Short mmCIF file of C-alpha atoms and ligand atoms in Angstrom, two decimals:
data_model
loop_
_atom_site.label_atom_id
_atom_site.label_comp_id
_atom_site.label_asym_id
_atom_site.label_seq_id
_atom_site.Cartn_x
_atom_site.Cartn_y
_atom_site.Cartn_z
CA UNK A 1 101.59 131.35 129.38
CA UNK A 2 101.02 135.11 128.90
CA UNK A 3 98.80 137.20 131.19
CA UNK A 4 96.28 139.81 130.06
CA UNK A 5 94.92 142.57 132.27
CA UNK A 6 91.47 144.10 131.88
CA UNK A 7 90.15 147.03 133.91
CA UNK A 8 86.58 148.20 134.41
CA UNK A 9 86.34 151.84 135.47
CA UNK A 10 82.63 151.93 136.31
CA UNK A 11 80.40 154.45 138.06
CA UNK A 12 81.03 153.19 141.57
CA UNK A 13 84.21 151.15 141.40
CA UNK A 14 87.38 150.12 139.60
CA UNK A 15 87.89 146.42 138.91
CA UNK A 16 90.96 144.62 137.57
CA UNK A 17 90.93 141.09 136.17
CA UNK A 18 94.00 139.19 134.96
CA UNK A 19 93.57 136.17 132.73
CA UNK A 20 96.00 133.54 131.49
CA UNK A 21 95.34 132.76 127.83
CA UNK A 22 97.54 131.23 125.14
CA UNK A 23 94.83 130.63 122.53
CA UNK A 24 95.03 126.95 123.51
CA UNK A 25 93.11 124.96 126.11
CA UNK A 26 94.89 126.30 129.20
CA UNK A 27 93.09 129.42 130.26
CA UNK A 28 91.56 131.02 133.31
CA UNK A 29 91.21 134.03 135.60
CA UNK A 30 94.27 134.37 137.82
CA UNK A 31 93.53 137.65 139.63
CA UNK A 32 90.50 139.80 140.35
CA UNK A 33 90.19 142.81 142.59
CA UNK A 34 87.80 145.74 142.99
CA UNK A 35 87.90 149.03 144.84
CA UNK A 36 84.83 151.11 145.62
CA UNK A 37 85.52 154.80 145.00
CA UNK A 38 83.50 156.16 147.95
CA UNK A 39 85.25 153.81 150.38
CA UNK A 40 88.84 153.75 149.10
CA UNK A 41 89.06 157.37 147.93
CA UNK A 42 86.58 159.22 150.20
CA UNK A 43 88.49 162.53 149.91
CA UNK A 44 86.97 163.04 146.43
CA UNK A 45 83.60 163.50 148.14
CA UNK A 46 81.56 161.27 145.84
CA UNK A 47 78.38 159.42 146.69
CA UNK A 48 78.11 156.18 144.72
CA UNK A 49 80.92 157.56 142.54
CA UNK A 50 79.13 160.84 141.70
CA UNK A 51 79.62 164.34 143.16
CA UNK A 52 76.49 165.46 145.06
CA UNK A 53 74.58 168.27 143.28
CA UNK A 54 71.54 170.42 144.02
CA UNK A 55 70.20 169.95 140.50
CA UNK A 56 69.02 166.34 139.98
CA UNK A 57 69.63 166.69 136.22
CA UNK A 58 73.37 167.23 136.70
CA UNK A 59 75.73 164.28 137.29
CA UNK A 60 79.49 164.78 137.30
CA UNK A 61 82.46 162.84 138.70
CA UNK A 62 86.06 163.90 139.38
CA UNK A 63 88.43 162.45 136.74
CA UNK A 64 91.27 162.61 139.26
CA UNK A 65 89.42 159.96 141.28
CA UNK A 66 89.74 157.56 138.34
CA UNK A 67 93.41 158.53 137.96
CA UNK A 68 94.11 157.80 141.61
CA UNK A 69 92.13 154.56 141.47
CA UNK A 70 94.34 153.29 138.61
CA UNK A 71 97.44 154.03 140.68
CA UNK A 72 96.00 152.21 143.74
CA UNK A 73 94.99 149.20 141.65
CA UNK A 74 98.38 148.92 139.93
CA UNK A 75 100.03 149.02 143.35
CA UNK A 76 97.76 146.16 144.45
CA UNK A 77 98.65 144.18 141.35
CA UNK A 78 102.35 144.80 141.83
CA UNK A 79 102.01 143.63 145.46
CA UNK A 80 100.23 140.41 144.44
CA UNK A 81 101.99 137.08 143.94
CA UNK A 82 101.45 137.19 140.20
CA UNK A 83 104.49 136.90 137.96
CA UNK A 84 103.83 140.19 136.19
CA UNK A 85 106.81 139.64 133.91
CA UNK A 86 104.29 137.58 131.89
CA UNK A 87 101.92 140.52 131.43
CA UNK A 88 101.67 140.88 127.64
CA UNK A 89 98.81 143.34 127.11
CA UNK A 90 96.36 145.56 128.99
CA UNK A 91 92.98 146.94 128.02
CA UNK A 92 89.95 148.28 129.83
CA UNK A 93 86.26 149.02 129.91
CA UNK A 94 84.79 152.23 131.25
CA UNK A 95 81.37 153.64 131.99
CA UNK A 96 80.11 154.95 128.65
CA UNK A 97 79.40 158.54 127.58
CA UNK A 98 81.38 160.39 130.31
CA UNK A 99 83.72 163.02 128.83
CA UNK A 100 87.07 164.32 130.14
CA UNK A 101 88.52 167.68 129.05
CA UNK A 102 92.28 168.23 128.73
CA UNK A 103 94.31 171.36 128.01
CA UNK A 104 97.23 172.07 125.67
CA UNK A 105 99.86 170.97 128.17
CA UNK A 106 98.28 167.53 128.55
CA UNK A 107 100.29 165.81 125.81
CA UNK A 108 103.56 166.91 127.47
CA UNK A 109 102.34 165.96 130.95
CA UNK A 110 101.29 162.47 129.81
CA UNK A 111 104.64 161.99 128.06
CA UNK A 112 106.76 163.14 131.02
CA UNK A 113 104.97 161.46 133.94
CA UNK A 114 107.41 161.19 136.84
CA UNK A 115 107.48 157.70 138.41
CA UNK A 116 108.50 159.10 141.81
CA UNK A 117 105.25 161.05 142.28
CA UNK A 118 101.64 159.83 142.42
CA UNK A 119 99.80 160.06 139.12
CA UNK A 120 96.95 162.29 140.35
CA UNK A 121 99.39 164.95 141.61
CA UNK A 122 100.65 165.33 138.03
CA UNK A 123 97.55 164.85 135.89
CA UNK A 124 95.53 167.62 137.61
CA UNK A 125 97.51 170.22 135.64
CA UNK A 126 96.43 168.57 132.35
CA UNK A 127 92.67 169.10 132.89
CA UNK A 128 90.77 172.03 131.43
CA UNK A 129 87.66 171.04 133.40
CA UNK A 130 87.78 169.68 136.94
CA UNK A 131 84.75 167.47 136.52
CA UNK A 132 83.53 165.01 133.92
CA UNK A 133 79.82 164.90 133.05
CA UNK A 134 78.79 161.23 133.21
CA UNK A 135 76.05 158.99 131.84
CA UNK A 136 73.63 159.89 134.65
CA UNK A 137 73.51 163.53 133.52
CA UNK A 138 70.25 164.62 131.88
CA UNK A 139 70.83 168.38 131.82
CA UNK A 140 71.31 168.79 128.06
CA UNK A 141 67.77 168.42 126.65
CA UNK A 142 67.87 171.91 125.06
CA UNK A 143 71.25 171.19 123.42
CA UNK A 144 70.01 167.82 122.12
CA UNK A 145 67.11 169.63 120.43
CA UNK A 146 69.49 172.21 118.88
CA UNK A 147 71.85 169.60 117.50
CA UNK A 148 69.08 167.33 116.19
CA UNK A 149 67.40 170.20 114.39
CA UNK A 150 70.68 171.38 112.88
CA UNK A 151 71.57 167.96 111.43
CA UNK A 152 68.13 167.59 109.85
CA UNK A 153 66.05 166.02 112.62
CA UNK A 154 66.17 163.15 115.09
CA UNK A 155 65.66 160.51 112.40
CA UNK A 156 68.74 161.75 110.59
CA UNK A 157 70.75 161.61 113.81
CA UNK A 158 69.38 158.14 114.60
CA UNK A 159 70.09 156.84 111.10
CA UNK A 160 73.71 157.98 111.16
CA UNK A 161 74.79 157.58 114.77
CA UNK A 162 72.48 154.77 115.99
CA UNK A 163 70.78 156.93 118.64
CA UNK A 164 68.64 160.04 118.62
CA UNK A 165 70.30 163.06 120.26
CA UNK A 166 70.57 161.77 123.83
CA UNK A 167 71.11 163.84 126.97
CA UNK A 168 73.89 161.73 128.49
CA UNK A 169 75.87 161.28 125.26
CA UNK A 170 79.15 163.15 124.94
CA UNK A 171 78.15 165.30 121.91
CA UNK A 172 75.30 167.15 123.66
CA UNK A 173 77.47 167.38 126.79
CA UNK A 174 80.26 168.97 124.76
CA UNK A 175 77.79 171.47 123.26
CA UNK A 176 76.63 172.43 126.74
CA UNK A 177 80.24 172.98 127.84
CA UNK A 178 81.01 175.08 124.74
CA UNK A 179 77.86 177.21 125.22
CA UNK A 180 78.05 177.66 128.98
CA UNK A 181 81.83 177.79 129.51
CA UNK A 182 83.22 179.12 126.20
CA UNK A 183 86.60 180.14 127.63
CA UNK A 184 87.19 176.71 129.18
CA UNK A 185 86.11 175.05 125.90
CA UNK A 186 88.60 177.27 124.09
CA UNK A 187 91.32 176.12 126.51
CA UNK A 188 90.46 172.48 125.79
CA UNK A 189 92.81 170.73 123.38
CA UNK A 190 91.54 167.13 123.64
CA UNK A 191 88.18 165.67 124.71
CA UNK A 192 88.32 162.05 125.81
CA UNK A 193 85.73 159.55 126.89
CA UNK A 194 86.49 157.87 130.23
CA UNK A 195 87.81 154.89 128.25
CA UNK A 196 90.33 156.77 126.11
CA UNK A 197 91.31 158.96 129.08
CA UNK A 198 92.29 155.90 131.11
CA UNK A 199 94.10 154.35 128.13
CA UNK A 200 96.04 157.62 127.72
CA UNK A 201 97.24 157.40 131.32
CA UNK A 202 98.60 153.91 130.63
CA UNK A 203 100.18 154.68 127.26
CA UNK A 204 101.60 158.08 128.27
CA UNK A 205 100.06 159.77 125.24
CA UNK A 206 96.61 160.70 123.98
CA UNK A 207 94.95 157.40 123.10
CA UNK A 208 92.32 156.77 120.42
CA UNK A 209 88.77 155.52 120.95
CA UNK A 210 87.24 152.32 119.66
CA UNK A 211 84.03 152.46 117.55
CA UNK A 212 81.95 150.82 120.31
CA UNK A 213 82.51 153.62 122.80
CA UNK A 214 82.67 156.34 120.13
CA UNK A 215 79.14 155.33 119.06
CA UNK A 216 77.91 156.59 122.45
CA UNK A 217 78.59 160.21 121.55
CA UNK A 218 76.09 161.17 118.80
CA UNK A 219 79.18 162.06 116.76
CA UNK A 220 80.22 158.88 114.91
CA UNK A 221 78.74 157.49 111.72
CA UNK A 222 77.93 153.86 112.51
CA UNK A 223 78.40 152.64 108.97
CA UNK A 224 81.81 154.17 108.27
CA UNK A 225 82.97 154.07 111.92
CA UNK A 226 84.37 157.56 111.46
CA UNK A 227 83.39 160.91 112.90
CA UNK A 228 80.28 162.25 111.14
CA UNK A 229 81.17 165.82 110.04
CA UNK A 230 77.59 167.27 110.15
CA UNK A 231 77.27 166.27 113.82
CA UNK A 232 80.74 167.58 114.66
CA UNK A 233 80.03 170.94 112.98
CA UNK A 234 76.67 171.35 114.73
CA UNK A 235 77.96 170.37 118.17
CA UNK A 236 80.82 172.81 118.76
CA UNK A 237 83.33 174.77 116.66
CA UNK A 238 86.74 173.21 116.18
CA UNK A 239 85.53 169.88 117.56
CA UNK A 240 87.20 167.69 114.91
CA UNK A 241 90.66 168.76 116.08
CA UNK A 242 89.78 168.07 119.72
CA UNK A 243 88.56 164.47 119.34
CA UNK A 244 90.79 161.38 119.49
CA UNK A 245 91.15 159.12 116.45
CA UNK A 246 88.91 156.05 116.13
CA UNK A 247 90.69 152.71 115.67
CA UNK A 248 89.21 149.20 115.44
CA UNK A 249 88.37 147.48 118.74
CA UNK A 250 91.02 145.22 120.25
CA UNK A 251 94.00 146.88 118.56
CA UNK A 252 97.28 147.69 120.29
CA UNK A 253 97.87 151.44 120.50
CA UNK A 254 101.17 151.65 122.38
CA UNK A 255 103.13 150.23 125.28
CA UNK A 256 102.88 150.79 129.00
CA UNK A 257 104.62 154.09 129.70
CA UNK A 258 107.77 154.56 131.75
CA UNK A 259 105.71 155.77 134.74
CA UNK A 260 104.16 152.33 135.30
CA UNK A 261 107.25 150.36 134.37
CA UNK A 262 109.45 152.24 136.82
CA UNK A 263 106.95 152.80 139.62
CA UNK A 264 105.56 149.25 139.73
CA UNK A 265 108.28 147.29 137.88
CA UNK A 266 105.86 146.27 135.15
CA UNK A 267 107.03 145.02 131.74
CA UNK A 268 106.55 147.00 128.50
CA UNK A 269 103.16 145.37 127.92
CA UNK A 270 101.01 146.40 124.96
CA UNK A 271 98.32 148.94 125.72
CA UNK A 272 95.19 148.00 123.79
CA UNK A 273 92.43 150.50 122.96
CA UNK A 274 89.80 150.62 125.75
CA UNK A 275 86.06 150.36 125.15
CA UNK A 276 82.74 150.98 126.91
CA UNK A 277 81.54 148.78 129.76
CA UNK A 278 78.52 147.48 127.87
CA UNK A 279 80.43 146.45 124.72
CA UNK A 280 83.03 144.74 126.92
CA UNK A 281 80.30 143.01 128.92
CA UNK A 282 78.90 141.68 125.65
CA UNK A 283 82.16 139.77 125.13
CA UNK A 284 82.57 139.07 128.87
CA UNK A 285 79.22 137.25 129.01
CA UNK A 286 79.87 135.35 125.80
CA UNK A 287 77.43 137.13 123.48
CA UNK A 288 79.57 137.00 120.36
CA UNK A 289 76.77 136.18 117.91
CA UNK A 290 73.02 136.81 117.62
CA UNK A 291 70.64 134.54 119.56
CA UNK A 292 71.34 135.13 123.26
CA UNK A 293 70.66 138.37 125.08
CA UNK A 294 72.44 139.90 128.05
CA UNK A 295 71.23 141.82 131.06
CA UNK A 296 73.57 143.82 133.26
CA UNK A 297 72.09 144.77 136.62
CA UNK A 298 74.77 147.23 137.73
CA UNK A 299 74.31 150.85 138.74
CA UNK A 300 72.18 151.06 135.60
CA UNK A 301 70.11 148.14 134.32
CA UNK A 302 70.96 147.43 130.71
CA UNK A 303 69.56 144.93 128.25
CA UNK A 304 71.71 144.18 125.24
CA UNK A 305 72.41 141.80 122.42
CA UNK A 306 74.67 141.39 119.41
CA UNK A 307 73.39 142.44 115.97
CA UNK A 308 74.92 141.65 112.60
CA UNK A 309 73.18 144.61 110.97
CA UNK A 310 72.27 147.77 112.83
CA UNK A 311 68.49 147.96 113.46
CA UNK A 312 67.76 151.29 115.13
CA UNK A 313 64.97 152.10 117.60
CA UNK A 314 62.58 154.45 115.83
CA UNK A 315 60.78 155.11 119.12
CA UNK A 316 63.99 156.73 120.27
CA UNK A 317 65.08 155.28 123.61
CA UNK A 318 67.26 152.37 122.44
CA UNK A 319 70.79 152.60 121.07
CA UNK A 320 72.94 150.81 118.54
CA UNK A 321 76.64 150.72 119.35
CA UNK A 322 79.58 148.97 117.72
CA UNK A 323 80.51 145.59 119.23
CA UNK A 324 84.13 144.52 119.91
CA UNK A 325 83.63 141.64 117.46
CA UNK A 326 83.29 144.18 114.64
CA UNK A 327 79.48 143.72 114.47
CA UNK A 328 76.93 145.84 116.32
CA UNK A 329 75.00 145.70 119.56
CA UNK A 330 71.56 146.94 120.56
CA UNK A 331 71.20 148.39 124.05
CA UNK A 332 68.46 149.68 126.31
CA UNK A 333 69.63 151.40 129.48
CA UNK A 334 67.51 152.24 132.52
CA UNK A 335 69.20 154.61 134.91
CA UNK A 336 67.12 153.77 137.99
CA UNK A 337 68.54 150.27 138.41
CA UNK A 338 70.52 149.15 141.45
CA UNK A 339 70.38 152.52 143.18
CA UNK A 340 66.56 152.39 143.08
CA UNK A 341 66.57 148.84 144.50
CA UNK A 342 69.05 150.01 147.16
CA UNK A 343 66.74 152.87 148.05
CA UNK A 344 63.57 150.79 148.42
CA UNK A 345 65.56 148.20 150.39
CA UNK A 346 66.81 150.84 152.83
CA UNK A 347 63.43 152.56 153.12
CA UNK A 348 62.04 149.28 154.43
CA UNK A 349 65.01 148.59 156.69
CA UNK A 350 65.98 145.44 154.78
CA UNK A 351 69.37 143.91 154.01
CA UNK A 352 69.76 142.05 150.69
CA UNK A 353 68.63 138.79 152.31
CA UNK A 354 65.51 140.55 153.57
CA UNK A 355 64.94 142.04 150.13
CA UNK A 356 65.23 138.58 148.55
CA UNK A 357 62.86 137.11 151.13
CA UNK A 358 60.35 139.87 150.39
CA UNK A 359 60.54 138.91 146.71
CA UNK A 360 59.92 135.28 147.61
CA UNK A 361 56.94 135.97 149.89
CA UNK A 362 55.35 138.56 147.59
CA UNK A 363 52.68 137.44 145.15
CA UNK A 364 53.66 137.30 141.46
CA UNK A 365 52.10 140.27 139.68
CA UNK A 366 51.76 142.11 143.02
CA UNK A 367 47.97 142.08 142.71
CA UNK A 368 48.25 144.51 139.83
CA UNK A 369 50.69 146.86 141.55
CA UNK A 370 53.46 148.34 139.41
CA UNK A 371 56.12 150.67 140.72
CA UNK A 372 58.24 152.63 138.26
CA UNK A 373 61.14 153.90 140.39
CA UNK A 374 62.09 157.10 138.65
CA UNK A 375 63.77 158.56 141.71
CA UNK A 376 66.19 160.26 139.32
CA UNK A 377 65.49 161.41 135.75
CA UNK A 378 65.10 158.23 133.70
CA UNK A 379 66.84 157.40 130.43
CA UNK A 380 64.47 154.60 129.33
CA UNK A 381 61.76 155.55 128.86
CA UNK A 382 62.87 159.16 128.68
CA UNK A 383 61.57 160.91 131.80
CA UNK A 384 63.14 164.27 132.61
CA UNK A 385 60.93 165.05 135.63
CA UNK A 386 61.80 162.54 138.33
CA UNK A 387 59.25 160.95 140.63
CA UNK A 388 57.99 157.46 141.44
CA UNK A 389 54.99 156.33 139.39
CA UNK A 390 52.60 153.79 140.96
CA UNK A 391 49.76 151.82 139.44
CA UNK A 392 47.25 149.54 141.21
CA UNK A 393 46.28 149.36 144.89
CA UNK A 394 48.56 150.90 147.57
CA UNK A 395 51.21 148.63 149.10
CA UNK A 396 50.22 147.00 152.39
CA UNK A 397 53.48 145.26 153.29
CA UNK A 398 57.13 145.89 152.41
CA UNK A 399 57.03 142.82 150.17
CA UNK A 400 54.30 144.42 148.03
CA UNK A 401 56.58 147.37 147.40
CA UNK A 402 59.70 145.25 146.72
CA UNK A 403 57.91 143.00 144.22
CA UNK A 404 56.12 145.87 142.50
CA UNK A 405 59.52 147.56 142.11
CA UNK A 406 61.50 144.64 140.66
CA UNK A 407 58.60 143.58 138.44
CA UNK A 408 58.16 147.15 137.24
CA UNK A 409 61.88 147.40 136.42
CA UNK A 410 61.99 144.11 134.54
CA UNK A 411 58.75 144.74 132.61
CA UNK A 412 59.98 148.16 131.60
CA UNK A 413 63.32 146.72 130.40
CA UNK A 414 61.50 144.10 128.30
CA UNK A 415 58.97 146.51 126.88
CA UNK A 416 61.60 149.01 125.80
CA UNK A 417 63.82 146.34 124.24
CA UNK A 418 61.23 144.98 121.84
CA UNK A 419 62.62 147.22 119.10
CA UNK A 420 65.72 144.99 118.91
CA UNK A 421 63.48 142.44 117.21
CA UNK A 422 65.10 139.42 118.86
CA UNK A 423 63.10 136.95 120.87
CA UNK A 424 65.40 135.48 123.45
CA UNK A 425 64.90 132.09 124.97
CA UNK A 426 68.14 132.52 126.85
CA UNK A 427 69.47 135.50 128.81
CA UNK A 428 72.93 135.86 130.36
CA UNK A 429 72.79 138.05 133.45
CA UNK A 430 75.63 139.96 135.05
CA UNK A 431 76.29 143.02 137.27
CA UNK A 432 76.09 143.40 141.06
CA UNK A 433 72.40 142.48 141.36
CA UNK A 434 72.77 139.35 139.23
CA UNK A 435 74.11 137.67 142.37
CA UNK A 436 70.51 137.75 143.59
CA UNK A 437 68.57 134.65 142.36
CA UNK A 438 65.20 136.09 143.40
CA UNK A 439 65.71 139.14 141.16
CA UNK A 440 66.74 136.84 138.31
CA UNK A 441 63.60 134.72 138.87
CA UNK A 442 61.48 137.82 138.24
CA UNK A 443 63.52 138.49 135.09
CA UNK A 444 62.91 134.89 133.91
CA UNK A 445 59.18 135.09 134.66
CA UNK A 446 58.73 138.45 132.95
CA UNK A 447 60.80 137.61 129.86
CA UNK A 448 59.80 133.97 129.54
CA UNK A 449 63.47 133.15 128.93
CA UNK A 450 65.89 130.90 130.82
CA UNK A 451 68.31 133.07 132.77
CA UNK A 452 71.93 132.05 133.25
CA UNK A 453 73.94 133.88 135.90
CA UNK A 454 77.46 134.90 134.95
CA UNK A 455 80.21 135.94 137.34
CA UNK A 456 78.40 138.98 138.67
CA UNK A 457 81.23 141.37 139.34
CA UNK A 458 83.67 140.93 136.51
CA UNK A 459 82.08 140.69 133.09
CA UNK A 460 83.19 144.08 131.72
CA UNK A 461 86.75 143.73 133.03
CA UNK A 462 86.87 140.15 131.73
CA UNK A 463 85.66 141.31 128.31
CA UNK A 464 88.44 143.92 128.33
CA UNK A 465 91.07 141.31 129.29
CA UNK A 466 89.82 139.13 126.41
CA UNK A 467 90.19 142.08 124.01
CA UNK A 468 93.75 142.58 125.26
CA UNK A 469 94.45 138.89 124.62
CA UNK A 470 92.88 139.10 121.19
CA UNK A 471 95.10 142.04 120.23
CA UNK A 472 98.20 140.12 121.27
CA UNK A 473 97.42 136.52 120.28
CA UNK A 474 95.23 136.92 117.24
CA UNK A 475 95.34 140.45 115.79
CA UNK A 476 94.26 139.12 112.38
CA UNK A 477 91.13 137.56 113.90
CA UNK A 478 91.79 134.02 112.62
CA UNK A 479 90.28 132.32 115.67
CA UNK A 480 86.49 132.59 115.92
CA UNK A 481 85.24 134.68 118.85
CA UNK A 482 83.23 131.70 120.21
CA UNK A 483 86.41 129.69 120.51
CA UNK A 484 88.39 132.65 121.82
CA UNK A 485 86.05 133.36 124.76
CA UNK A 486 85.15 129.77 125.60
CA UNK A 487 86.14 128.68 129.07
CA UNK A 488 85.75 132.24 130.38
CA UNK A 489 82.30 133.57 129.68
CA UNK A 490 80.57 130.52 131.12
CA UNK A 491 77.48 130.51 133.37
CA UNK A 492 78.20 130.09 137.09
CA UNK A 493 75.51 127.41 137.60
CA UNK A 494 74.99 124.40 135.35
CA UNK A 495 71.22 124.87 135.29
CA UNK A 496 69.44 128.10 134.48
CA UNK A 497 66.70 129.90 136.37
CA UNK A 498 63.56 128.82 134.50
CA UNK A 499 60.46 130.93 133.89
CA UNK A 500 57.19 129.95 135.54
CA UNK A 501 54.61 129.76 132.70
CA UNK A 502 51.68 130.92 134.86
CA UNK A 503 53.53 133.97 136.10
CA UNK A 504 54.81 134.72 132.60
CA UNK A 505 51.20 134.79 131.34
CA UNK A 506 50.33 137.19 134.16
CA UNK A 507 53.12 139.57 133.18
CA UNK A 508 52.06 139.50 129.54
CA UNK A 509 48.76 140.99 130.74
CA UNK A 510 50.41 143.46 133.11
CA UNK A 511 52.74 144.64 130.34
CA UNK A 512 49.74 146.14 128.59
CA UNK A 513 49.22 148.38 131.62
P1 ADP B 601 78.69 149.22 138.57
O1 ADP B 601 79.60 148.30 137.82
O2 ADP B 601 77.68 149.91 137.72
O3 ADP B 601 79.41 150.18 139.48
P2 ADP B 601 77.94 146.79 139.95
O4 ADP B 601 77.67 145.91 138.79
O5 ADP B 601 79.19 146.57 140.72
O6 ADP B 601 77.81 148.32 139.56
O7 ADP B 601 76.69 146.64 140.93
C1 ADP B 601 76.65 147.36 142.14
C2 ADP B 601 75.26 147.23 142.73
O8 ADP B 601 74.96 145.85 142.99
C3 ADP B 601 75.07 147.94 144.04
O9 ADP B 601 74.59 149.27 143.83
C4 ADP B 601 74.03 147.08 144.77
O10 ADP B 601 72.79 147.73 144.75
C5 ADP B 601 73.90 145.83 143.91
N1 ADP B 601 73.94 144.59 144.71
C6 ADP B 601 74.97 144.05 145.37
N2 ADP B 601 74.60 142.90 146.01
C7 ADP B 601 73.28 142.69 145.72
C8 ADP B 601 72.31 141.67 146.06
N3 ADP B 601 72.61 140.63 146.81
N4 ADP B 601 71.07 141.82 145.55
C9 ADP B 601 70.74 142.86 144.77
N5 ADP B 601 71.61 143.85 144.43
C10 ADP B 601 72.87 143.77 144.89
C1 XUL B 602 74.75 152.89 128.62
C2 XUL B 602 74.90 153.67 129.89
C3 XUL B 602 75.38 152.99 131.12
C4 XUL B 602 76.84 153.33 131.36
C5 XUL B 602 77.23 153.07 132.80
O1 XUL B 602 74.25 153.65 127.57
O2 XUL B 602 74.66 154.86 129.93
O3 XUL B 602 75.18 151.61 131.09
O4 XUL B 602 77.68 152.70 130.43
O5 XUL B 602 77.72 151.89 133.10
#
């Protein structure tokens, strides 16, 4: 049976998942491994995957860290007991919105990668910018305003691209780079997202984007799934020639380049277009048609669901992206997710067990306390001036603070997802914090929905592996997605975490606050 490899190059870590899939009944995960950037590659100097900055609005990461991580992970795979001769196709998911800038020699460098030398030692010469602005960056508000005005207003931008001009999206980031570093922009030949950058490393040539990730740039027309010329023209001169092509999700774009085949004795597997982590998670948690919603409690907290037709968020904080199934997805993303929980946990000297116990002891509704943990500028709702906001009486015990925090996060996610217009009675939860049943109980109580936990660590990488399999086994899309993902994207526990009706009623009241 063939193997399919899916990566997830996220903010804090790189994950690889290999599945066995032959479109029949025999299927399963045969390998999974993660590396945390700060721990495995400390010489890049990142904290939680991001380079420390004085300005809280700026968030950048070193692309060479992702390059090196791919090399380390392939070495791990090659050293595993897997029969990699069966590897038929590879795809990946990556944190969305981050942009990588390459110079004119990059095409030649990618083509000629030398298998006897580490990848990062060769790819450095292909970059026209040492750092990549990532999704946590909120430094482009002025450029968002310029672009929105030039295309005819935020509604116009929203109607065409699925999002109003958004600080972390690649378009405004590209405008900032063009305006503040014109010479470096001039020296840039190709601008990738993290997804297409990683795919290029595998294929040994500049890889295209898929519509799901391209819709996180404020540059693509959602309806046509092509670049939208008015946005391109108003973002930066000569941008059209610097962007990759857009090809349908789950399509093969090349074969594994000589570098990987010689260095790790891998077969000439198909390289399949990569996508964003959220679109891949959609598939990885089994949300292939409307009706169920997903929550990913990773570095960011995101709430998402499939949509047949794009319904945009007129209030401006939600997004519509393409979905790997060819439909659409709605998404709300809160930046102060796991890192905020981590921070409150540490401030009270708790480990995760202690944090969970605090949630258990604390009173539902926290006696009217709400904590909105905007330690960093927040994406949803849009808050450019960071700072924690508190409502209700001051906390007396650590558990008051912990409950007020998690409740505040979950209520905010629900409130700012109402625009999707879907009432969920079932939520699939994933991401690092989904391993915590007490956090999921708060989610169930706030939303009133049954919460099913999915394999916490691997949903995006699994979704990517499923896209790789789809490209190889069923490129025409004859098999329904439900059937294609069944057996993989299944809840970990047979029974869900159920909402408590009394607490749900309490949160309905608190939501008004
Ligand atoms: P990403 O993919 O965005 O890098 P992950 O989905 O891997 O992030 O989630 C990582 C986060 O999971 C960590 O920042 C940590 O705060 C959180 N986490 C890990 N274990 C627990 C736990 N038991 N309870 C709550 N949060 C947890
Ligand atoms: C979504 C978003 C984040 C990143 C990081 O819009 O910014 O979820 O994809 O994982």
